[in-house]
XYZ file of C-alpha atoms in Angstrom:
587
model
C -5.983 23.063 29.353
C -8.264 20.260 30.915
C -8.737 17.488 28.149
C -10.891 15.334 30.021
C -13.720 13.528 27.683
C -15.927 15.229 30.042
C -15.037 18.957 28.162
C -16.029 16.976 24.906
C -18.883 18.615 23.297
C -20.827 15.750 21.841
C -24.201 16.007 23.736
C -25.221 12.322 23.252
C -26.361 9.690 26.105
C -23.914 8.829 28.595
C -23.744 5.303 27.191
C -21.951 7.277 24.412
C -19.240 8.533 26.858
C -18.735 5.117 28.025
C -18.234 3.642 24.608
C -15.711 5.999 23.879
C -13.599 5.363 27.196
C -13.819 1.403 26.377
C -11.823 2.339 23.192
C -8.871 3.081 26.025
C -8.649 6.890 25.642
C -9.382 8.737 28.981
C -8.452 12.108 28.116
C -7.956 13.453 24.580
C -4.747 12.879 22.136
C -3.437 16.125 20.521
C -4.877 15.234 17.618
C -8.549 14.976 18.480
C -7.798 17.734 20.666
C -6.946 19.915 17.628
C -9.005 18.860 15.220
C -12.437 17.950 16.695
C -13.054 21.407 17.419
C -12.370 22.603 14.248
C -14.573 20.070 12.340
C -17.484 21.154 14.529
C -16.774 24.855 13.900
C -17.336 24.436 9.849
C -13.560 24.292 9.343
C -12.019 21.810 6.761
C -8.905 20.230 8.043
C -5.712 18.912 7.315
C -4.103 17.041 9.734
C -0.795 15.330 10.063
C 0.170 13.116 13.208
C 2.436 10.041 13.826
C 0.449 6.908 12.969
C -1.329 5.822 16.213
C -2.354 8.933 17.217
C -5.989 8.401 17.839
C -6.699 9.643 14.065
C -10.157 7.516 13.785
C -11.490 9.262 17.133
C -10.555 12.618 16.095
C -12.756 12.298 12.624
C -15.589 10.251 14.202
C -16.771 12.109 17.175
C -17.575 15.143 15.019
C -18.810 12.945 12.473
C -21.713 11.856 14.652
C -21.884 15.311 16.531
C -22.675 17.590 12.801
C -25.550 14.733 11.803
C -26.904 14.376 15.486
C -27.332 18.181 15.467
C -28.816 18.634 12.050
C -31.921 20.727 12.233
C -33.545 18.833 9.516
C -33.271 14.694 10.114
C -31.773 12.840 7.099
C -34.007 10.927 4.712
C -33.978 7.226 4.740
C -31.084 7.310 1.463
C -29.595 10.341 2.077
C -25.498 10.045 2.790
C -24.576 12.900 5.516
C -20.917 11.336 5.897
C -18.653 9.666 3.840
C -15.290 8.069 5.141
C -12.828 7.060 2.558
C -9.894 4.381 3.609
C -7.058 3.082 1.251
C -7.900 -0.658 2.087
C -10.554 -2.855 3.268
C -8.681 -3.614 6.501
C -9.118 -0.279 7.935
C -12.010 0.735 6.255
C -13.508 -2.338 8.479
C -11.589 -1.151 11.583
C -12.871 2.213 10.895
C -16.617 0.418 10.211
C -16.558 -1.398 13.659
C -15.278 1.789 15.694
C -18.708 3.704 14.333
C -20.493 0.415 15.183
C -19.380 1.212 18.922
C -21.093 4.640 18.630
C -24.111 3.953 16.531
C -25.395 1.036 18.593
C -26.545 3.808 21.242
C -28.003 6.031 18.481
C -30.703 3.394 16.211
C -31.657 6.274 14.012
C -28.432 6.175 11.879
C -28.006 4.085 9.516
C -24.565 3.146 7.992
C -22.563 1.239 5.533
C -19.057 -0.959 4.776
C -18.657 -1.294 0.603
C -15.688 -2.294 -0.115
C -13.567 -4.651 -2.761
C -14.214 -8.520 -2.438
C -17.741 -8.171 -1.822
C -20.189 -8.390 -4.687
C -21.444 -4.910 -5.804
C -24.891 -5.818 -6.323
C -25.349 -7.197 -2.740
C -24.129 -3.439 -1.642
C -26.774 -1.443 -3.830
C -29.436 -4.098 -2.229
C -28.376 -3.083 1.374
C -28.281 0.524 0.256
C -31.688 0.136 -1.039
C -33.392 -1.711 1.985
C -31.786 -0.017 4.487
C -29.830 3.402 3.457
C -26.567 4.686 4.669
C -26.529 7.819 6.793
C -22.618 7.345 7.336
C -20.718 5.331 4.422
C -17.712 3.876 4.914
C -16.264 2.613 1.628
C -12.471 2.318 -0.672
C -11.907 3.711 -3.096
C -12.433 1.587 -6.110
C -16.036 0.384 -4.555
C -17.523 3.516 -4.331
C -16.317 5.275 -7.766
C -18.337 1.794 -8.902
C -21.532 2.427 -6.970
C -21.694 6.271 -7.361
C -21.282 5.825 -11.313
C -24.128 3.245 -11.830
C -27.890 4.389 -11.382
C -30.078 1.603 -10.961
C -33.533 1.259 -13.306
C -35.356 1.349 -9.774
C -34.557 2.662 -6.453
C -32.425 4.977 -4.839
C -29.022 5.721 -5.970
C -25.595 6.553 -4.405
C -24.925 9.861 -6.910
C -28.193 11.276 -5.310
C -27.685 9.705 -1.840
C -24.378 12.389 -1.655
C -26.513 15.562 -2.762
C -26.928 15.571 0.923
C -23.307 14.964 2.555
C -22.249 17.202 5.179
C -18.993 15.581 5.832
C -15.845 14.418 3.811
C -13.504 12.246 5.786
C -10.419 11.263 3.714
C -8.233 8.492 5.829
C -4.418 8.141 5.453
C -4.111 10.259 2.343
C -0.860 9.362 1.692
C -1.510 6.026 1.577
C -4.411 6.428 -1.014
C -2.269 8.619 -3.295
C 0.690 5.914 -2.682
C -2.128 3.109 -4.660
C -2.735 5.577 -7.178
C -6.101 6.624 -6.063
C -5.591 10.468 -6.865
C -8.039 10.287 -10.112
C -10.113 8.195 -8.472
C -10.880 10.724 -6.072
C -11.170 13.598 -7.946
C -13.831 11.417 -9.630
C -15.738 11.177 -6.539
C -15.109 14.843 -5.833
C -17.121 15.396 -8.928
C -20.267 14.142 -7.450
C -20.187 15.690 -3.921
C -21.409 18.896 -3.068
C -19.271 22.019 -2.879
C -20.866 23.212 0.449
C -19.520 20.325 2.825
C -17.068 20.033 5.386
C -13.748 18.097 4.777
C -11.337 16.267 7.155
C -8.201 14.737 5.484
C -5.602 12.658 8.114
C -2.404 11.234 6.706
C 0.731 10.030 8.539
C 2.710 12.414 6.484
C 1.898 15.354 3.859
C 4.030 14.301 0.572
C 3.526 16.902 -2.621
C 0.757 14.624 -3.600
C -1.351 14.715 -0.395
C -1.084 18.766 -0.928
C -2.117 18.629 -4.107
C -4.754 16.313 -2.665
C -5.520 19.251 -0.236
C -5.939 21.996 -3.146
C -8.122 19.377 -5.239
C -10.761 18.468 -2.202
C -10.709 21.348 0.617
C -11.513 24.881 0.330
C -9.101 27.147 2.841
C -8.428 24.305 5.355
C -6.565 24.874 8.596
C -3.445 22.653 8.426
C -2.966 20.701 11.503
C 0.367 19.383 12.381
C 0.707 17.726 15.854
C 4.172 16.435 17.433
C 4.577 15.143 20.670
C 6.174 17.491 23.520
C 9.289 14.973 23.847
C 9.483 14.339 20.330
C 13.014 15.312 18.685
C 13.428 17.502 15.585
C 10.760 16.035 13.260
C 10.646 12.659 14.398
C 8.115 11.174 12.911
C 7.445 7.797 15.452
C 5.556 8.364 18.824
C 8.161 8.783 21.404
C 6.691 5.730 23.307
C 8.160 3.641 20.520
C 11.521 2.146 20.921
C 13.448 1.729 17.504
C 16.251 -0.477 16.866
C 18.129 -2.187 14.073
C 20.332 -5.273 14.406
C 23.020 -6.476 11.806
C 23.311 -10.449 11.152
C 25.085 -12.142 8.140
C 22.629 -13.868 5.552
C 23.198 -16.775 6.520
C 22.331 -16.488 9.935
C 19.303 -13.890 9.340
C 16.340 -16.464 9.613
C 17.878 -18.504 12.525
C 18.127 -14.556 14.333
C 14.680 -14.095 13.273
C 13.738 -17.954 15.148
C 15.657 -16.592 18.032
C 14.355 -13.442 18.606
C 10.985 -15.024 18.513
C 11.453 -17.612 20.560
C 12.606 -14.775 23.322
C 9.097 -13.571 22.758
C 6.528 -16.004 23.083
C 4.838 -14.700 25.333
C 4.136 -11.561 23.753
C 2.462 -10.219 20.426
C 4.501 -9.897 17.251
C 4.435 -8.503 13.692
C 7.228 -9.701 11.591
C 7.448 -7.856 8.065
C 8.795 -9.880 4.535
C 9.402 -8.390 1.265
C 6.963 -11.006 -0.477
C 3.626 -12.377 -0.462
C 5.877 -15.801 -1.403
C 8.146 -15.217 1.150
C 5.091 -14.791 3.916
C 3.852 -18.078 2.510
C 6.811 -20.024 3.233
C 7.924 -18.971 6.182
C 4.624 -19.473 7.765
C 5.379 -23.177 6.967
C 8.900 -23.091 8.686
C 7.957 -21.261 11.593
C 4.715 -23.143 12.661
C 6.959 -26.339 12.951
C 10.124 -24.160 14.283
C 7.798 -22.582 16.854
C 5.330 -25.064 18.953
C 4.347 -22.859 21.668
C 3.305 -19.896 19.825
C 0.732 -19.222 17.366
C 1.696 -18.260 13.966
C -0.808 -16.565 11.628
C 0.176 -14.628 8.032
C -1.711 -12.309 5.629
C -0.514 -10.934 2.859
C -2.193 -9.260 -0.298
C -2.545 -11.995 -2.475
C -5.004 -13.207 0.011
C -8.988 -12.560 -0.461
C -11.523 -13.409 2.492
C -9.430 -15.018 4.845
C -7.801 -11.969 5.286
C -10.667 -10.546 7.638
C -10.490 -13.379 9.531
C -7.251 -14.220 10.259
C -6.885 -10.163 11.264
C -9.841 -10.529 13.792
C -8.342 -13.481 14.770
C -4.388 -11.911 15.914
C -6.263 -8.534 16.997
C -8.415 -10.764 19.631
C -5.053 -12.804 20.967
C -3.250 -11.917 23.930
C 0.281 -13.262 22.270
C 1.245 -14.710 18.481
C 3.093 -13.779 15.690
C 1.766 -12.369 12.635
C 4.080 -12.551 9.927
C 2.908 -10.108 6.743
C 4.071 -7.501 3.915
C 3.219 -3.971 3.527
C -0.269 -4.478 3.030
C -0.784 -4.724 6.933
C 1.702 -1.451 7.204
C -1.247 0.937 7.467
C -3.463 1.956 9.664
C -4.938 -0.721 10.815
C -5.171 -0.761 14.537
C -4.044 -4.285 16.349
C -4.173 -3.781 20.426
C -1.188 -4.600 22.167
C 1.281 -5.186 19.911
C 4.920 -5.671 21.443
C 7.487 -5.903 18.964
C 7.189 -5.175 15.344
C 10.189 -7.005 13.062
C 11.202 -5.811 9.872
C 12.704 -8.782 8.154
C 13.496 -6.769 5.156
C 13.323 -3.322 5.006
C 10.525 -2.117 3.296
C 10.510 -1.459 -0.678
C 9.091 2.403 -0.426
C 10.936 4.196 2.594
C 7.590 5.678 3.801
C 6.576 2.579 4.782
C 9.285 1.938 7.350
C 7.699 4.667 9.649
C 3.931 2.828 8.908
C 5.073 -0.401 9.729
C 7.160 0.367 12.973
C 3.649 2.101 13.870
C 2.270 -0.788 14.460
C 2.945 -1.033 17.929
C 3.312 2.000 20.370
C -0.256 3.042 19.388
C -1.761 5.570 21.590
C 0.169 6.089 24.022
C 1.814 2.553 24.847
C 4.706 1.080 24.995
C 5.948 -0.744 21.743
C 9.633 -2.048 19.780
C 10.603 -1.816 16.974
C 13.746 -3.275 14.976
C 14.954 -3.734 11.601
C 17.463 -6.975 10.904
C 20.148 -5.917 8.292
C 22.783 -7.474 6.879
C 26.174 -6.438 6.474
C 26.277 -4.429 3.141
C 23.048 -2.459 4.077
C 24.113 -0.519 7.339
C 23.898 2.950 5.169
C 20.460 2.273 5.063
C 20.208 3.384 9.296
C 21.725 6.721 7.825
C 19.641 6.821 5.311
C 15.950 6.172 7.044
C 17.528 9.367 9.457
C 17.634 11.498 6.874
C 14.526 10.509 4.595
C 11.864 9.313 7.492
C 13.710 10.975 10.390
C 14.142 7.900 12.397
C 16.547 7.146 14.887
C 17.560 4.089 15.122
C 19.725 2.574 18.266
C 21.810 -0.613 17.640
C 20.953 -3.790 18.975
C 23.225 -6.547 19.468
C 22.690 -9.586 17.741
C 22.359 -12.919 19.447
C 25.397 -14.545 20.453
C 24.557 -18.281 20.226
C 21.862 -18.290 17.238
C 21.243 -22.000 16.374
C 22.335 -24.214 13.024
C 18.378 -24.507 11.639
C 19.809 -25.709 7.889
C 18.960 -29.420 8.404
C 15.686 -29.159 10.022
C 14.352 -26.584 7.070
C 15.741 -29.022 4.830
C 13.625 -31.799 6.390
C 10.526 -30.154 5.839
C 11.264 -29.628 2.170
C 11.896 -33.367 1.887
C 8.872 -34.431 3.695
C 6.456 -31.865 1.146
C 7.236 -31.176 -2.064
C 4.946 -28.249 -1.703
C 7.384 -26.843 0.787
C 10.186 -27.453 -1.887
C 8.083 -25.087 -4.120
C 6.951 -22.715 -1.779
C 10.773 -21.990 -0.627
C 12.460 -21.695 -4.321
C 9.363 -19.220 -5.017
C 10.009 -17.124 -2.200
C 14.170 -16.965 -2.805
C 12.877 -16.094 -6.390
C 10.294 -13.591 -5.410
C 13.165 -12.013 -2.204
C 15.680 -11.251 -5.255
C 13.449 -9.877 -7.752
C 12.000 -7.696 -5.037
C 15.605 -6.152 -3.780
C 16.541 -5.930 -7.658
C 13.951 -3.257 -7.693
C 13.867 -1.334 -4.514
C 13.564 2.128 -4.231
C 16.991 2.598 -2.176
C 18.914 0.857 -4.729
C 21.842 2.990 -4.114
C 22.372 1.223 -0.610
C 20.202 -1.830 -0.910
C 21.963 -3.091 -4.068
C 21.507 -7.080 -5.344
C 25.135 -6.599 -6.553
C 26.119 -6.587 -2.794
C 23.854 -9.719 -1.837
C 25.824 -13.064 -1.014
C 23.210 -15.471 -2.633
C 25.082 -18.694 -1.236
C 24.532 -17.282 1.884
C 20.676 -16.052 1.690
C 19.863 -18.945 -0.464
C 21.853 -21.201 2.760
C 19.505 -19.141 5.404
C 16.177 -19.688 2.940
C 17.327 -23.372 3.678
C 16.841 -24.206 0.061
C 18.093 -27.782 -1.306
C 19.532 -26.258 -4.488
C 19.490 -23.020 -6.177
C 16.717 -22.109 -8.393
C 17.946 -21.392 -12.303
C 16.877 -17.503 -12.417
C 18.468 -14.926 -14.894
C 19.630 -13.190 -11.841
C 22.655 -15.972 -11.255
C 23.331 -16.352 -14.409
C 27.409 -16.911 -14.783
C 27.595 -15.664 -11.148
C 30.312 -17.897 -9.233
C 28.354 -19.562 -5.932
C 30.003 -19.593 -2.653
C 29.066 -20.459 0.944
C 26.300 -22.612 -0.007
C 26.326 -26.544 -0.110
C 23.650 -28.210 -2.107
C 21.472 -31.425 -1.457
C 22.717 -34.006 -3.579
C 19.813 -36.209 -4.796
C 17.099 -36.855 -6.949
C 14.538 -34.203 -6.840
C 12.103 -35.654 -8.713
C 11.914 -38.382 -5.885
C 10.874 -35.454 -3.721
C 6.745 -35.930 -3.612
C 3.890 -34.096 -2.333
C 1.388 -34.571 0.791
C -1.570 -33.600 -1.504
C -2.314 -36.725 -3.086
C -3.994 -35.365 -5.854
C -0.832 -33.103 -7.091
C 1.683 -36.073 -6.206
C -0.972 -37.968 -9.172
C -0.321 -34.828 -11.360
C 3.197 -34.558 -11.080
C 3.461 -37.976 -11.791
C 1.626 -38.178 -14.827
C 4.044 -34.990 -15.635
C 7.361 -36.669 -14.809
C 6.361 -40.145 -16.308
C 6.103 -37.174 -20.126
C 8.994 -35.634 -18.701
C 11.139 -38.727 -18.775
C 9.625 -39.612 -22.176
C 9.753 -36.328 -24.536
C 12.505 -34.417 -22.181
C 10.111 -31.288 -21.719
C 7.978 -30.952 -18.787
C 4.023 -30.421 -19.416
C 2.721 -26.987 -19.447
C 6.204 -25.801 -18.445
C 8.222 -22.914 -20.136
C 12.083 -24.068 -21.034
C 14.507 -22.237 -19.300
C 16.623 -19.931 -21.369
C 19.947 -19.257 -20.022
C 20.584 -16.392 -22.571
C 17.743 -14.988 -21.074
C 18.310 -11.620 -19.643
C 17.909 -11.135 -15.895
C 14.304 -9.978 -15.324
C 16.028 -6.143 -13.170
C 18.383 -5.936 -16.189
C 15.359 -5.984 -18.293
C 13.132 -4.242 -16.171
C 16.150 -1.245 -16.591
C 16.184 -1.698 -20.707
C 12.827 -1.086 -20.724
C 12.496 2.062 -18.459
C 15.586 3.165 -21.025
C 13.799 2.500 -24.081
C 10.296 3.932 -22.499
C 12.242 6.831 -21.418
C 14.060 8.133 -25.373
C 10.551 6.983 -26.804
C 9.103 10.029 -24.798
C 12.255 12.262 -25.258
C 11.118 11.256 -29.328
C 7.899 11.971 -28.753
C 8.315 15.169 -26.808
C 9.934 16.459 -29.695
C 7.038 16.045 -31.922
C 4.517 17.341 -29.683
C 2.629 20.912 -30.350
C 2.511 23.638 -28.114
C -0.260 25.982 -27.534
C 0.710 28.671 -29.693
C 1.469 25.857 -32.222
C -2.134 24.778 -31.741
C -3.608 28.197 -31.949
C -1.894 29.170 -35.108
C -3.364 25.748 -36.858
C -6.842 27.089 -35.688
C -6.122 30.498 -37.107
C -4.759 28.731 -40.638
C -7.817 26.348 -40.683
C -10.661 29.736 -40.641
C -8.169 31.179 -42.893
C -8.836 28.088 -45.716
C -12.933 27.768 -44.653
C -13.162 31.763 -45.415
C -11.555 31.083 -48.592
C -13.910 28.399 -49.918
C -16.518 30.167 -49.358
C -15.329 33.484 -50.770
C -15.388 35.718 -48.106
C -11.501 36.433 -48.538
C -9.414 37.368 -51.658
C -6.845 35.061 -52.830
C -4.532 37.809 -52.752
C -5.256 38.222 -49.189
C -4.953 33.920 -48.243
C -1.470 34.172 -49.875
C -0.780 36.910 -47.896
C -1.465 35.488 -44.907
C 0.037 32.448 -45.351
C 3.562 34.436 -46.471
C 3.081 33.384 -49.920
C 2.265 36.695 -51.586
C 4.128 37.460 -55.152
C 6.604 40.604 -55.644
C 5.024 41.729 -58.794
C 7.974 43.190 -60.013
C 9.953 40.379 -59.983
C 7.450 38.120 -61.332
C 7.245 40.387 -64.008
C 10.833 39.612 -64.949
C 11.131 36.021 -64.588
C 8.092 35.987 -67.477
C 10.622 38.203 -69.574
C 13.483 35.768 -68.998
C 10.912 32.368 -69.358
């Protein structure tokens, strides 16, 4: 079968054509291959394909084909398509792809809502300048299709007129919780549309997903020819894991980056704490490449620091999971897990990250000694192979120079005790805590490889014996920061401190306090026999429909169109005459 663009039936200008081979695709992947024609034939489809795949293409094209063929033109405010995306990172991506198209075709208009961006600015562009195709998240766009404005156009009528549903990584949007927030939106959409819903994978959820917001799809599953079983990685990508001991896990990280520099890396933590401090370490650790982070905590700068890695030619972008998802950075090399991920699904999403397409890509996951089930496992719950990987022979001592930047900034200080803080509460509650258990973890040894001056007083080490680490004997409080403006505040703090014996603003550290996963595990217990209490207590229908029954039973009664002979009756409480006849002998 020839799969040439050229066979593509989208009858636009050749500019068009162009556009779409400067996006790197000269022939079709299976999945637009599949799926475009079925979109243009009035099918609803759900698709499943390994994450870099060409998903974006294979919605887009017919997209713009249905509304470019539409007998009738679209009013100024009407909506003929609306793409949904989990988060604003690919929603953008998604935005600028249709950007690519639409340039060549001025009479569609189109819109990017989503969170961070002040709603009222949105229903202004709206209003000035429609939306043929809408691009939004979730959240935004339950918010803009539930308000009607006193004057002007609305979103709620705008979607009388949709032709096409596009629903991006599903499974991602039901992994937020997004699953009544689109069966809101459902509400206001036509029935008579067509519906395209792409996911990585097809949980339960994404198939109840299907059921909720497609009528008879076709269900599109496409695996590569060399794929294995149901591998679900493109067989481009390379995955490996590598075991080092704690205390050497950072310094393998430094290494294996250093062995890099010339080429373009994601590196995955656990925290949004953890991303903030290693940034630190590794911008003075590693002077010849250029070291960016996002994580989720961030707001704005988040667009631009992503525009900023996707446009370099080699860098390392250290993040967490909220970078995991389809979003689409060219040329990624290697892709680092520093700590395997908290959901499993997420391990296939972030090694996807690289191999995109077509292309070549790595992959590897660092683990430490007490966590090499966890290869087994990710075989049997993501089917992922995963070859071993030798670790470094000659990985350098980086203790004292970590250390040094902690004494130089207090700000460092901080930003290292909150991410060892943040890196055990995380593990305390992962979602493989069979394998990935903080009763195994060696803190002397992480806290040595976090390079931390002392250990932070946490619940979690509470009357736990410390090996294997070694302490910085000193003053702390001498320990002061750049920012000349905090270094006033902490003094002012300390100078209270050293007076009353209580630090300013500060809660006193309990050490019968409970550790916050031991806790966390009470209070799933006590959540858990509350609803086994409640359950007990709770009516059933036929409970429910004998009240109703009772309740006509007493209204009929009041207002004597039944017999009290007959209520009593009813309710089992009728007399035996002849015994009541008796008892007023014996009385």
């Amino acid at each position: 079968m020839d799969t040439s663009w050229d066979t593509l039936p989208l009858k636009l200008v050749e500019s068009v054509k162009q556009t779409i081979q400067d996006l790197g695709f000269q022939k079709m992947t299976p999945v637009q291959a599949a799926c475009i024609p079925l979109l243009l034939n009035h099918k609803d489809v759900a698709a499943e394909a390994v994450t870099g795949s060409g998903k974006t293409l294979a919605f887009l094209i017919p997209v713009i084909q249905i509304l470019f063929q539409r007998e009738v033109p679209l009013k100024k405010h009407d909506i003929g398509a609306l793409i949904i995306s989990p988060t604003r990172e690919l929603a953008t991506q998604i935005y600028e792809v249709l950007q690519s198209f639409l340039k060549h075709l001025p009479q569609f208009s189109s819109l990017l809502t989503v969170g961070g961006s002040h709603v009222g600015e949105d229903l202004q562009t709206f209003k000035a300048k429609g939306s043929h195709i809408l691009v939004a998240t979730p959240g935004r766009l339950q918010d803009l299709l539930a308000r009607t404005p006193a004057n002007g156009p609305s979103l709620s009528a705008g979607v009388k007129a949709l032709e096409v549903l596009i629903l991006d990584e599903a499974d991602r949007l039901l992994d937020l919780g997004f699953f009544n927030t689109l069966n809101t939106i459902f509400a206001y959409l036509p029935k008579q549309r067509r519906t395209g819903l792409f996911s990585a994978t097809q949980t339960s959820d994404v198939i109840s997903l299907i059921r909720a917001g497609l009528r008879n799809p076709v269900q599109v599953k496409v695996k590569e020819k060399e794929a294995v079983g149901d591998e679900r990685t493109p067989v481009s990508l390379l995955n490996y894991y590598m075991v080092c001991e704690e205390d050497r896990k950072f310094s393998t990280l430094v290494t294996l980056l250093k062995e890099r520099e010339y080429e373009k890396t994601m590196v995955f933590f656990a925290t949004c704490a953890c991303v903030e401090y290693f940034t630190v370490v590794l911008r003075d650790l590693l002077k010849k490449s250029q070291v960016l982070s996002i994580h989720g905590k961030m707001k704005e700068k988040r667009f631009k620091i992503f525009d900023k890695f996707r446009s370099l030619s080699s860098g390392v972008l250290l993040c967490t999971d909220v970078m995991c998802r389809g979003v689409d950075i060219p040329s990624v090399d290697w892709v680092i897990q520093f700590d395997p991920p908290s959901i499993a699904s997420s391990f296939v999403h972030r090694c996807g990250r690289t191999a995109r397409i077509g292309n070549e890509g790595s992959a590897i996951v660092l683990l430490l000694p007490c966590e090499t089930d966890y290869v087994k496992f990710i075989q049997i719950n993501q089917k992922v192979n995963l070859d071993t990987m030798e670790c470094p022979p000659n990985v350098p001592d980086l203790l004292q120079k970590i250390r040094k930047l902690q004494l130089h900034d207090r700000l460092t200080m901080d930003k290292a005790n909150r991410a060892f803080v943040s890196f055990v509460q995380s593990y305390a509650k992962h979602e493989c805590n069979v394998i990935l258990s903080v009763k195994n973890l060696n803190f002397g040894k992480m806290a040595t490889s976090f390079g931390l001056l002392k250990l932070p007083k946490m619940p979690e080490l509470k009357g736990m014996k410390i090996t294997d680490f070694v302490p910085v004997r000193m003053d702390y409080n001498s320990i002061a920061y750049q920012d000349k403006q905090k270094e006033k505040s902490r003094l002012q703090k300390l100078k209270t401190y050293k007076e009353t014996g209580s630090w300013p603003g500060m809660k006193q550290y309990n050490p019968q306090q409970e550790a916050w996963s031991q806790a966390k595990e009470k209070k799933a217990k006590r959540k858990k026999k509350h609803e086994k209490k409640r359950k007990g207590h709770e009516f059933t229908q036929d409970d429910l429909d004998d009240l109703e029954e009772d309740f006509k039973m007493v209204k009929k009664l009041k207002k004597g169109k039944m017999k009290n002979k007959d209520f009593d009756k009813h309710f089992g409480c009728e007399v035996d005459e002849e015994n009541e006849a008796e008892n007023q002998k014996t009385s």
